[in-house]
XYZ file of C-alpha atoms in Angstrom:
674
model
C -5.293 1.733 11.998
C -4.154 -1.762 13.153
C -5.812 -5.075 13.632
C -6.804 -6.564 17.000
C -7.946 -10.216 17.564
C -10.214 -11.462 20.381
C -13.036 -13.777 21.459
C -15.370 -11.549 23.328
C -16.912 -8.043 23.147
C -14.594 -6.883 25.853
C -11.701 -7.466 23.470
C -13.057 -4.910 20.852
C -11.026 -1.656 21.226
C -12.418 1.774 21.223
C -12.448 3.432 17.642
C -12.983 0.055 15.876
C -13.785 0.962 12.265
C -14.473 -2.563 11.036
C -15.409 -5.792 12.914
C -15.341 -9.095 11.274
C -16.777 -12.200 13.285
C -16.288 -15.978 12.438
C -19.019 -18.253 13.712
C -18.870 -22.034 13.503
C -21.600 -24.393 13.891
C -21.383 -28.091 13.912
C -23.349 -29.960 11.369
C -26.253 -31.974 12.801
C -25.612 -35.708 13.229
C -24.063 -37.767 16.035
C -20.992 -38.673 13.973
C -20.409 -35.538 12.056
C -17.060 -33.661 12.812
C -17.705 -31.126 10.078
C -18.432 -27.491 10.996
C -20.036 -24.915 8.795
C -18.231 -21.388 9.115
C -20.036 -18.134 8.572
C -18.824 -14.572 8.898
C -20.589 -11.530 10.167
C -19.445 -8.067 9.161
C -20.161 -4.854 11.278
C -19.192 -1.599 9.385
C -19.865 1.712 11.494
C -20.822 4.278 8.908
C -21.403 7.919 8.412
C -25.067 9.152 9.163
C -25.584 12.795 8.232
C -23.340 14.971 10.392
C -22.168 11.967 12.624
C -19.574 9.269 12.308
C -19.938 6.024 14.083
C -17.384 3.619 15.646
C -17.464 0.438 17.684
C -16.158 -0.445 21.086
C -16.541 -3.233 23.672
C -17.164 -2.857 27.315
C -16.258 -4.790 30.491
C -19.845 -6.323 30.480
C -18.964 -8.081 27.196
C -21.316 -5.744 25.317
C -20.870 -4.133 21.855
C -21.276 -0.383 21.973
C -21.807 2.061 19.237
C -19.969 5.540 19.616
C -21.553 8.332 17.533
C -19.836 11.647 17.334
C -19.819 14.945 15.335
C -16.437 16.283 16.447
C -18.299 19.551 17.424
C -19.779 20.103 20.815
C -22.516 22.287 19.243
C -23.735 19.410 16.986
C -25.438 16.773 19.000
C -28.277 14.174 18.552
C -30.334 11.818 20.538
C -30.539 9.202 17.847
C -28.835 7.715 14.908
C -30.841 5.530 12.653
C -28.150 4.321 10.146
C -25.025 4.016 12.276
C -23.909 0.513 11.595
C -24.146 -1.678 8.605
C -24.327 -5.480 9.265
C -24.076 -8.321 6.817
C -23.155 -12.003 6.795
C -21.862 -14.580 4.323
C -19.802 -17.777 3.988
C -16.682 -16.176 2.239
C -15.142 -13.256 4.207
C -13.645 -11.563 1.109
C -16.825 -11.755 -0.853
C -18.682 -10.474 2.264
C -16.491 -7.287 2.582
C -16.574 -6.723 -1.288
C -20.334 -6.999 -1.614
C -20.984 -4.998 1.585
C -18.849 -2.092 0.382
C -20.697 -2.217 -3.027
C -24.026 -1.950 -1.145
C -22.754 0.947 0.932
C -21.346 2.746 -2.108
C -24.900 2.649 -3.633
C -26.665 3.335 -0.322
C -24.441 6.185 0.873
C -23.323 7.666 -2.498
C -20.365 9.432 -0.915
C -17.565 7.124 -2.106
C -16.496 4.850 -4.937
C -15.081 1.481 -4.797
C -11.517 0.675 -6.076
C -12.624 -1.354 -9.176
C -14.299 1.822 -10.602
C -11.476 4.205 -10.190
C -8.690 5.338 -12.469
C -5.417 4.024 -11.164
C -2.283 6.427 -11.617
C 0.289 5.032 -13.873
C 3.176 5.215 -11.259
C 1.878 2.148 -9.576
C 3.455 0.004 -12.234
C 6.852 1.619 -11.999
C 9.663 1.570 -9.443
C 9.943 4.694 -7.350
C 12.215 6.581 -4.929
C 10.946 8.820 -2.099
C 13.322 11.407 -0.580
C 11.969 11.321 2.976
C 14.118 8.669 4.658
C 17.068 9.621 2.482
C 17.126 13.289 3.554
C 14.272 14.177 5.715
C 13.535 17.866 5.583
C 17.120 18.513 4.389
C 16.154 17.294 0.820
C 17.977 19.315 -1.871
C 18.451 19.177 -5.702
C 22.006 17.676 -5.724
C 21.037 14.979 -3.295
C 18.020 13.926 -5.464
C 20.353 13.823 -8.474
C 22.813 11.693 -6.585
C 20.105 9.202 -5.511
C 18.616 8.923 -8.915
C 21.996 8.438 -10.465
C 23.005 5.611 -8.050
C 19.749 3.707 -8.558
C 20.060 3.942 -12.300
C 23.801 2.886 -12.341
C 22.914 -0.150 -10.261
C 20.403 -1.429 -12.799
C 17.162 -0.515 -11.059
C 16.259 2.951 -12.389
C 13.579 4.921 -10.566
C 10.810 5.928 -12.896
C 8.857 7.954 -10.503
C 10.048 10.202 -7.687
C 8.318 11.652 -4.698
C 9.991 14.815 -3.420
C 8.725 14.736 0.147
C 8.632 17.342 2.884
C 11.389 19.966 2.626
C 10.809 21.567 -0.733
C 8.214 24.136 0.256
C 8.519 27.797 1.311
C 7.862 27.666 4.996
C 8.650 29.444 8.189
C 8.781 28.135 11.809
C 8.753 30.579 14.630
C 9.349 27.578 17.091
C 12.763 26.833 15.646
C 15.382 29.354 16.409
C 18.657 29.384 14.483
C 21.507 28.483 16.804
C 19.354 26.801 19.392
C 19.280 22.837 19.694
C 16.476 21.142 17.899
C 13.468 20.287 19.956
C 11.511 17.170 18.978
C 8.024 18.198 17.778
C 8.774 21.797 16.738
C 8.952 20.740 13.007
C 5.146 20.475 13.231
C 4.971 24.186 14.036
C 6.229 25.122 10.595
C 3.730 27.085 8.304
C 3.515 27.712 4.561
C 4.439 31.184 3.507
C 3.582 30.708 -0.237
C 2.706 28.013 -2.687
C 6.166 28.174 -4.351
C 9.394 26.261 -3.742
C 11.997 27.341 -1.145
C 15.305 28.770 -1.715
C 16.941 25.371 -1.972
C 15.031 24.750 -5.275
C 15.408 28.163 -6.641
C 18.465 28.895 -8.675
C 19.969 25.356 -8.850
C 22.618 24.649 -11.407
C 21.988 22.326 -14.386
C 24.440 20.053 -16.151
C 25.119 22.804 -18.753
C 26.470 24.942 -15.756
C 23.746 27.574 -16.503
C 21.791 29.059 -13.575
C 18.247 27.622 -13.510
C 15.115 29.628 -12.607
C 13.603 27.348 -10.017
C 11.626 24.097 -9.643
C 10.552 23.825 -13.188
C 14.098 23.688 -14.606
C 15.099 21.249 -11.950
C 12.128 18.913 -12.720
C 12.710 19.090 -16.489
C 16.436 18.381 -15.888
C 15.903 15.250 -13.809
C 13.134 13.996 -16.168
C 15.529 14.381 -19.100
C 18.770 12.957 -17.578
C 17.184 10.061 -15.562
C 14.163 9.198 -17.879
C 11.691 9.840 -15.042
C 8.075 9.268 -16.012
C 6.465 10.926 -12.936
C 7.498 13.511 -10.402
C 5.298 13.893 -7.333
C 5.667 16.388 -4.493
C 4.515 16.307 -0.971
C 2.116 18.772 0.686
C -0.247 18.602 3.650
C -4.015 18.935 3.384
C -3.668 22.444 4.948
C -0.623 23.169 2.960
C 2.002 22.322 5.737
C 1.910 20.710 9.133
C 1.135 23.847 10.919
C -1.144 25.154 8.108
C -0.575 28.698 6.559
C 1.302 31.727 7.941
C -1.544 33.964 8.892
C -0.576 37.256 7.405
C 1.809 36.446 4.568
C 1.415 37.911 1.213
C 1.533 34.579 -0.245
C -1.230 33.002 1.819
C -3.461 35.751 3.250
C -5.997 35.370 0.271
C -6.861 32.069 1.749
C -8.042 33.670 4.974
C -6.142 31.343 7.447
C -7.327 31.279 11.024
C -5.484 29.845 13.966
C -7.159 26.758 15.244
C -6.021 24.372 18.049
C -6.863 20.828 17.493
C -9.127 19.046 19.933
C -8.888 15.214 20.018
C -11.780 12.953 20.623
C -11.797 10.624 23.689
C -11.423 7.802 21.106
C -8.120 9.364 19.735
C -6.809 9.943 23.156
C -7.422 6.366 24.217
C -5.339 4.924 21.358
C -1.708 5.461 20.189
C -0.778 9.123 20.415
C 0.345 10.992 17.486
C 3.180 13.572 18.037
C 2.224 15.755 15.165
C -1.331 16.254 16.395
C -0.261 16.530 20.135
C 2.029 19.332 19.111
C -0.761 21.392 17.519
C -3.039 21.114 20.449
C -3.981 23.948 22.773
C -1.121 26.185 24.043
C 1.316 24.577 21.662
C 1.705 25.449 17.984
C -1.815 25.443 16.602
C -2.574 25.180 12.859
C -3.145 28.060 10.514
C -6.362 26.551 8.966
C -7.477 27.522 5.547
C -11.034 29.063 5.340
C -13.292 26.276 3.883
C -14.710 28.797 1.439
C -11.255 29.237 0.202
C -9.893 25.783 0.082
C -10.926 25.165 -3.549
C -9.102 28.128 -4.664
C -5.974 27.175 -2.518
C -5.805 23.699 -4.203
C -6.429 24.976 -7.554
C -3.664 27.654 -7.278
C -1.294 25.206 -5.746
C -1.801 22.424 -8.170
C -1.905 24.783 -11.159
C 1.527 26.125 -10.097
C 2.986 22.589 -9.611
C 1.683 21.558 -13.159
C 3.409 24.633 -14.554
C 6.595 23.430 -12.929
C 6.343 20.101 -14.607
C 5.236 18.241 -11.533
C 2.899 15.238 -12.300
C 1.211 14.603 -8.970
C 0.954 14.933 -5.191
C 1.177 13.069 -1.935
C -1.250 14.750 0.387
C -0.461 14.174 4.032
C -2.036 14.993 7.459
C -5.514 14.478 6.251
C -6.841 13.474 9.643
C -6.442 16.896 10.942
C -9.974 17.863 10.010
C -11.644 15.693 12.632
C -9.907 17.769 15.390
C -10.599 21.310 14.215
C -14.189 21.373 13.183
C -15.501 23.372 16.082
C -17.178 26.471 14.425
C -16.861 24.825 11.034
C -19.648 22.198 11.186
C -19.084 18.523 11.834
C -16.025 16.364 11.182
C -18.049 14.507 8.582
C -19.142 17.565 6.606
C -15.798 19.353 6.921
C -14.023 16.134 5.518
C -16.455 16.021 2.719
C -15.960 19.631 1.763
C -12.175 19.393 1.786
C -12.143 15.940 -0.077
C -14.471 17.076 -2.820
C -12.196 20.302 -3.328
C -9.101 18.220 -3.257
C -10.293 15.585 -5.735
C -11.829 18.295 -7.994
C -8.518 20.201 -8.193
C -6.609 16.761 -8.931
C -9.072 15.995 -11.746
C -8.887 19.487 -13.169
C -5.002 20.010 -13.073
C -3.263 16.545 -13.189
C -3.800 13.985 -16.078
C -3.504 10.708 -14.227
C -5.572 10.925 -11.026
C -2.192 11.522 -9.510
C -2.672 11.537 -5.795
C -1.430 9.436 -2.855
C -3.438 10.136 0.267
C -1.648 9.939 3.573
C -2.866 10.049 7.190
C -6.315 9.298 5.809
C -7.414 6.014 7.398
C -10.404 7.363 9.409
C -13.748 6.500 8.084
C -14.582 10.159 7.479
C -11.961 10.046 4.672
C -12.573 6.460 3.676
C -16.296 6.980 3.086
C -15.677 10.249 1.047
C -13.165 8.747 -1.315
C -14.900 9.352 -4.641
C -11.856 9.510 -6.920
C -8.676 9.174 -4.950
C -7.265 5.665 -5.686
C -4.262 5.326 -3.382
C -4.179 5.755 0.431
C -1.350 4.813 2.780
C -2.554 1.763 4.738
C 0.161 1.980 7.446
C 1.752 3.974 10.122
C 5.098 5.413 8.851
C 8.053 3.114 7.980
C 10.503 3.661 10.910
C 13.890 2.390 9.640
C 15.571 3.113 13.081
C 12.996 1.161 15.147
C 13.501 -2.612 14.897
C 10.322 -3.355 16.811
C 8.010 -1.891 14.091
C 9.145 -3.708 11.052
C 6.895 -6.906 11.477
C 3.977 -4.781 12.727
C 4.161 -2.692 9.531
C 3.656 -5.724 7.291
C 0.868 -7.383 9.399
C -0.978 -4.056 9.773
C -1.160 -3.268 6.049
C -2.201 -6.859 5.239
C -5.110 -6.704 7.677
C -6.048 -3.091 7.002
C -6.269 -3.999 3.317
C -9.282 -6.237 3.964
C -11.206 -2.988 4.469
C -9.209 -0.279 2.767
C -8.490 -2.449 -0.338
C -12.146 -2.293 -1.393
C -12.031 1.558 -1.714
C -8.260 2.211 -2.704
C -5.080 0.473 -3.683
C -3.490 0.384 -0.213
C -0.061 1.944 -0.207
C 2.602 0.109 1.852
C 4.947 3.238 2.205
C 8.611 3.348 1.422
C 11.396 1.209 2.731
C 15.232 0.920 2.879
C 16.637 -1.634 0.520
C 19.867 -1.885 2.599
C 18.439 -2.798 6.020
C 18.005 -5.710 8.385
C 14.380 -6.074 7.403
C 14.820 -5.192 3.701
C 13.805 -8.515 2.265
C 10.945 -8.821 4.617
C 9.494 -5.494 3.217
C 10.429 -6.201 -0.310
C 8.615 -9.542 -0.392
C 5.486 -7.795 1.145
C 5.589 -5.166 -1.674
C 5.834 -8.141 -4.133
C 2.685 -9.658 -3.095
C 0.892 -6.442 -1.927
C -0.384 -5.394 -5.302
C 0.815 -1.912 -4.543
C 3.298 0.743 -5.600
C 7.055 -0.110 -4.851
C 9.297 2.554 -3.788
C 12.291 2.782 -1.598
C 13.720 5.839 0.405
C 17.465 4.710 0.261
C 20.033 7.304 0.824
C 22.182 7.755 -2.277
C 24.541 5.034 -2.804
C 23.001 2.946 -0.027
C 21.281 0.234 -2.012
C 21.010 -3.523 -2.003
C 20.612 -4.328 -5.697
C 20.340 -8.015 -5.122
C 16.974 -7.346 -3.356
C 15.977 -4.591 -5.751
C 16.583 -6.632 -8.830
C 14.118 -9.262 -7.409
C 11.437 -6.467 -7.458
C 12.354 -4.173 -10.475
C 12.897 -5.085 -14.046
C 15.774 -3.445 -16.143
C 13.221 -0.947 -17.582
C 12.143 0.250 -14.197
C 8.906 -1.467 -14.241
C 7.504 -3.689 -11.482
C 5.515 -6.906 -11.427
C 2.523 -5.785 -9.614
C -0.149 -8.320 -8.475
C -3.763 -7.751 -9.390
C -5.447 -7.184 -5.990
C -4.583 -5.673 -2.622
C -2.666 -8.311 -0.701
C -4.635 -9.645 2.218
C -4.104 -12.444 4.900
C -5.206 -15.796 3.797
C -8.598 -17.118 5.257
C -7.028 -19.378 7.907
C -4.881 -16.391 9.127
C -7.675 -13.808 9.614
C -8.323 -14.509 13.313
C -4.941 -15.300 14.488
C -2.501 -12.766 15.720
C 0.620 -12.945 13.521
C 2.552 -10.564 15.796
C 1.860 -11.603 19.319
C 0.311 -15.045 19.629
C 3.734 -16.660 19.490
C 2.676 -19.434 17.031
C 1.048 -18.111 13.851
C 2.675 -17.274 10.603
C 1.270 -14.573 8.316
C 0.248 -15.682 4.809
C -0.539 -12.914 2.275
C -2.307 -14.081 -1.107
C -2.862 -12.444 -4.445
C -3.441 -13.197 -8.087
C -1.558 -12.241 -11.297
C -2.958 -12.714 -14.841
C -2.129 -16.314 -15.015
C -0.957 -17.367 -11.547
C -1.485 -16.997 -7.816
C 1.134 -15.896 -5.270
C 1.521 -16.384 -1.499
C 3.947 -14.632 0.699
C 4.567 -16.166 4.096
C 6.141 -14.159 6.970
C 7.204 -14.860 10.555
C 6.161 -11.672 12.390
C 6.303 -13.166 15.805
C 8.846 -12.160 18.486
C 10.059 -8.825 17.099
C 7.464 -6.379 18.346
C 4.287 -5.779 19.998
C 1.085 -3.973 19.007
C 0.629 -0.558 20.645
C -1.938 0.042 23.319
C -1.505 -3.569 24.572
C -0.172 -4.777 28.067
C 3.113 -5.919 26.267
C 3.485 -2.746 24.089
C 6.561 -1.533 25.970
C 8.556 -4.685 25.515
C 9.422 -7.218 22.755
C 7.792 -10.589 23.341
C 9.761 -13.146 25.452
C 9.853 -16.860 25.228
C 8.754 -17.115 21.450
C 10.191 -20.039 19.684
C 12.993 -19.149 17.256
C 11.277 -21.059 14.493
C 7.571 -20.962 13.671
C 5.950 -23.631 11.631
C 2.798 -23.745 9.507
C 1.121 -25.028 6.604
C 0.676 -23.529 2.979
C -1.843 -24.710 0.365
C -2.851 -23.651 -3.127
C -6.361 -23.198 -1.545
C -4.806 -20.194 0.396
C -5.118 -18.139 -2.937
C -8.645 -16.889 -3.120
C -10.329 -16.757 -6.501
C -7.906 -19.021 -8.048
C -10.639 -20.156 -10.496
C -10.065 -16.704 -12.210
C -6.829 -18.072 -13.709
C -7.408 -21.829 -13.624
C -9.959 -22.073 -16.580
C -11.681 -25.136 -18.036
C -8.619 -26.872 -18.813
C -7.396 -27.201 -15.164
C -6.428 -30.565 -13.870
C -7.257 -29.614 -10.310
C -3.519 -29.684 -9.361
C -1.085 -26.814 -9.033
C 2.539 -26.348 -9.665
C 4.037 -24.639 -6.554
C 7.420 -22.781 -6.808
C 9.388 -21.653 -3.721
C 11.542 -18.538 -4.264
C 13.914 -19.264 -1.420
C 14.648 -22.909 -2.440
C 14.050 -22.939 -6.084
C 12.057 -26.013 -5.792
C 8.957 -26.956 -7.731
C 6.306 -29.486 -6.633
C 2.974 -30.548 -7.745
C -0.124 -30.438 -5.196
C -3.868 -30.798 -5.444
C -5.616 -27.542 -4.636
C -6.606 -28.859 -1.188
C -3.170 -30.306 -0.254
C -0.805 -28.440 1.829
C 2.839 -28.619 2.715
C 4.749 -27.455 5.714
C 7.138 -24.467 6.224
C 9.227 -23.310 9.007
C 10.600 -19.823 9.371
C 12.903 -17.913 11.779
C 11.790 -14.460 13.183
C 11.614 -11.957 10.278
C 12.130 -14.550 7.743
C 9.867 -14.968 4.773
C 9.263 -16.950 1.613
C 7.163 -16.451 -1.544
C 5.301 -19.172 -3.464
C 4.084 -18.985 -7.017
C 0.966 -21.149 -7.457
C 0.170 -21.996 -11.064
C -2.851 -24.250 -11.976
C -1.624 -27.012 -14.168
C -3.750 -27.297 -17.343
C -4.211 -29.970 -20.123
C -3.231 -28.953 -23.571
C -3.867 -31.025 -26.663
C -5.413 -33.719 -24.410
C -1.985 -35.017 -23.223
C 0.461 -32.218 -22.294
C 0.139 -30.792 -18.720
C 1.722 -27.246 -18.313
C 1.838 -24.413 -15.796
C 3.836 -21.239 -16.276
C 5.950 -20.109 -13.236
C 7.433 -16.901 -14.781
C 10.712 -15.280 -13.980
C 12.039 -17.290 -11.093
C 14.536 -14.767 -10.205
C 11.836 -12.247 -9.204
C 9.924 -12.408 -5.956
C 6.528 -12.454 -7.721
C 7.640 -14.636 -10.606
C 4.271 -15.133 -12.032
C 3.672 -11.353 -12.482
C 5.880 -11.533 -15.516
C 3.421 -13.846 -17.434
C 1.013 -11.926 -19.504
C -0.761 -14.823 -21.401
C -0.653 -18.479 -22.289
C -2.199 -19.798 -25.590
C -2.227 -22.950 -27.631
C -1.879 -23.606 -31.383
C -2.029 -27.000 -33.146
C -0.956 -28.196 -36.547
C -0.683 -31.701 -38.246
C 2.638 -32.426 -36.731
C 2.994 -30.601 -33.411
C 1.405 -28.789 -30.485
C 2.750 -25.453 -29.637
C 2.218 -23.520 -26.303
C 2.817 -19.640 -26.467
C 3.728 -17.899 -23.457
C 3.933 -13.937 -23.623
C 5.614 -12.020 -20.786
C 8.124 -9.261 -19.917
C 11.472 -8.838 -18.214
C 14.826 -10.642 -18.342
C 15.958 -13.529 -16.179
C 15.230 -17.253 -15.869
C 11.801 -18.258 -17.125
C 10.448 -21.360 -15.363
C 7.414 -23.638 -16.059
C 6.018 -27.025 -15.153
C 5.683 -29.355 -18.071
C 4.701 -32.945 -17.885
C 6.974 -33.789 -20.926
C 10.009 -32.417 -22.468
C 9.521 -30.083 -25.499
C 11.201 -30.912 -28.640
C 12.223 -27.355 -29.134
C 11.823 -23.839 -27.704
C 11.611 -20.532 -29.764
C 12.355 -17.135 -27.811
C 11.069 -14.208 -29.848
C 11.033 -16.463 -32.981
C 14.588 -17.706 -32.490
C 15.607 -21.271 -31.403
C 16.742 -21.128 -27.780
C 18.486 -23.707 -25.507
C 16.666 -24.799 -22.369
C 16.934 -27.176 -19.419
C 14.425 -29.836 -18.420
C 14.375 -31.744 -15.163
C 12.490 -35.044 -15.413
C 12.622 -35.257 -11.581
C 10.361 -32.280 -10.900
C 9.277 -31.482 -14.415
C 10.852 -28.006 -14.185
C 11.633 -26.271 -17.537
C 13.923 -23.224 -17.644
C 14.769 -20.809 -20.317
C 17.338 -17.931 -19.966
C 16.022 -14.635 -21.142
C 18.633 -11.855 -21.713
C 18.496 -9.269 -18.889
C 17.677 -6.310 -21.210
C 14.660 -8.018 -22.803
C 11.506 -5.989 -22.206
C 9.041 -8.194 -23.661
C 9.053 -11.923 -24.884
C 7.113 -14.540 -26.663
C 8.282 -18.084 -25.866
C 6.949 -21.037 -27.967
C 7.189 -24.445 -26.616
C 7.044 -27.120 -29.409
C 5.855 -30.654 -28.587
């Protein structure tokens, strides 16, 4: 799912799953230049056996497309195809609309009500781009070791595709690899493959399999969570039909049939390869899917595995012929999957992947994390900016139902900081897929604390209101601003996504844009942070302290004021926005947080005031080592760090107060004495 901007119905692409309109109306009066802006939201939904989407036509009309995915299930009417609502705040509008639909449909739950997996707050490493399907136990140990030795230990691990017991009749040993044949592989049993059977532990004793390996890496690298990958149907090509390890699930060969909407958009190699006369998919009998998930997940738990990344979830919309509609089939599989996760794992431990269709979104009752992007492609320079922009815009919709997952990235890469800053403001999990020893610890240490935790923002990161209807990738002039909140501060990431790639299925798709200015300029304001009142409180002066990560500069602005910024292609900056509050009627103060971190304000847990007869004391609690910064209208007489006197610096020029916190400090309590 990707965004598309336009000014008429003909600009609305086929398969549109959310449509947001901006309408401006001039206020009445001959001298008035003010315009009132309102927003209209169209959400195509699920109605019985049918799923709706929107599309424009050449006559500038908006059409509804209703489909079951099964030629035997048809209808002449759909009375609840599209939900429409309006309001004056686009983010409130989407939030309230999804709450209404949650109650009305009863098939999904909003993010706020779901249990969030603990891995979201810890730095992770995924094996995919490090090894692809050649993942192996020693390589995993090497990667965990190099991350730990560099000072950014991974606390959760995803063992991606390559650990399972599979066969592939389309890959013949000794013959050259043919692109796409990897999707013909099928699962032979729910257990691990030979690479993970009989590994050698540190004590040089032969281990018995996956269990010993998982216990070994948890012990030696202090891992909190180990997840493994599997597809919704077990593997890309489903199950082997007649294997002793899979025949109890009654697999049947199915050949996916894609809808006209799918075929009109960006093609997907994995689905194309499974179509008629190619590889097909050994689809699990829907009556046996609960048993399959329960058997698989019980086995994984017995091996010490804590959760799963479940991929290829969109396959269901293409194989429902003879099995009901795409809607009912998705509902059945989703319920079975979520029930197994709840029964077998302790922490709602699932990351959904390839699950951005509304069939999946509107059946997400418990799953709390879903990939919100296409894959991260480290070898393709034209997709880096698209990745960031797509997730930010997709999060407007997906973020009301799940925590959007931004996927992995390389820390040692030309776009590494671009991706890192996006994760810092994204309110998402943070994990890399570096090859062992190939890390940029300068970047990683701006994301990850010494104990392996991350400073995750509160909400899904979304574009600022003034960016919603601009194309940050292809209009040649607009910057992308992504806003979020922490417990005590706001944060804005600013990105230049222009001139480095083009959206798929557009006229310019085949080439990178030309004649784009090398530097794009824009405006940033504290008002770009929605819901700032959640952290401003009654003591707010109406002004904010704004800190630039790139320049280290601090300045004071009224909420409605703005400042200029200019960025080159694939450059970014991140700004902490902290409301300046009045303490003891005379001291004006705003915490910035750890200025060595991209999301500095994420380190601040609370700010409180105590008074006695002789002094005023401001207490700031937080976590992580580095340089703590704050705006203070006057210089404190002394500062205590964890109850001990600490030296500090104060600049009367910009009112920046700084205190050095030892790098190994996990939590701290700073007291400013005035």
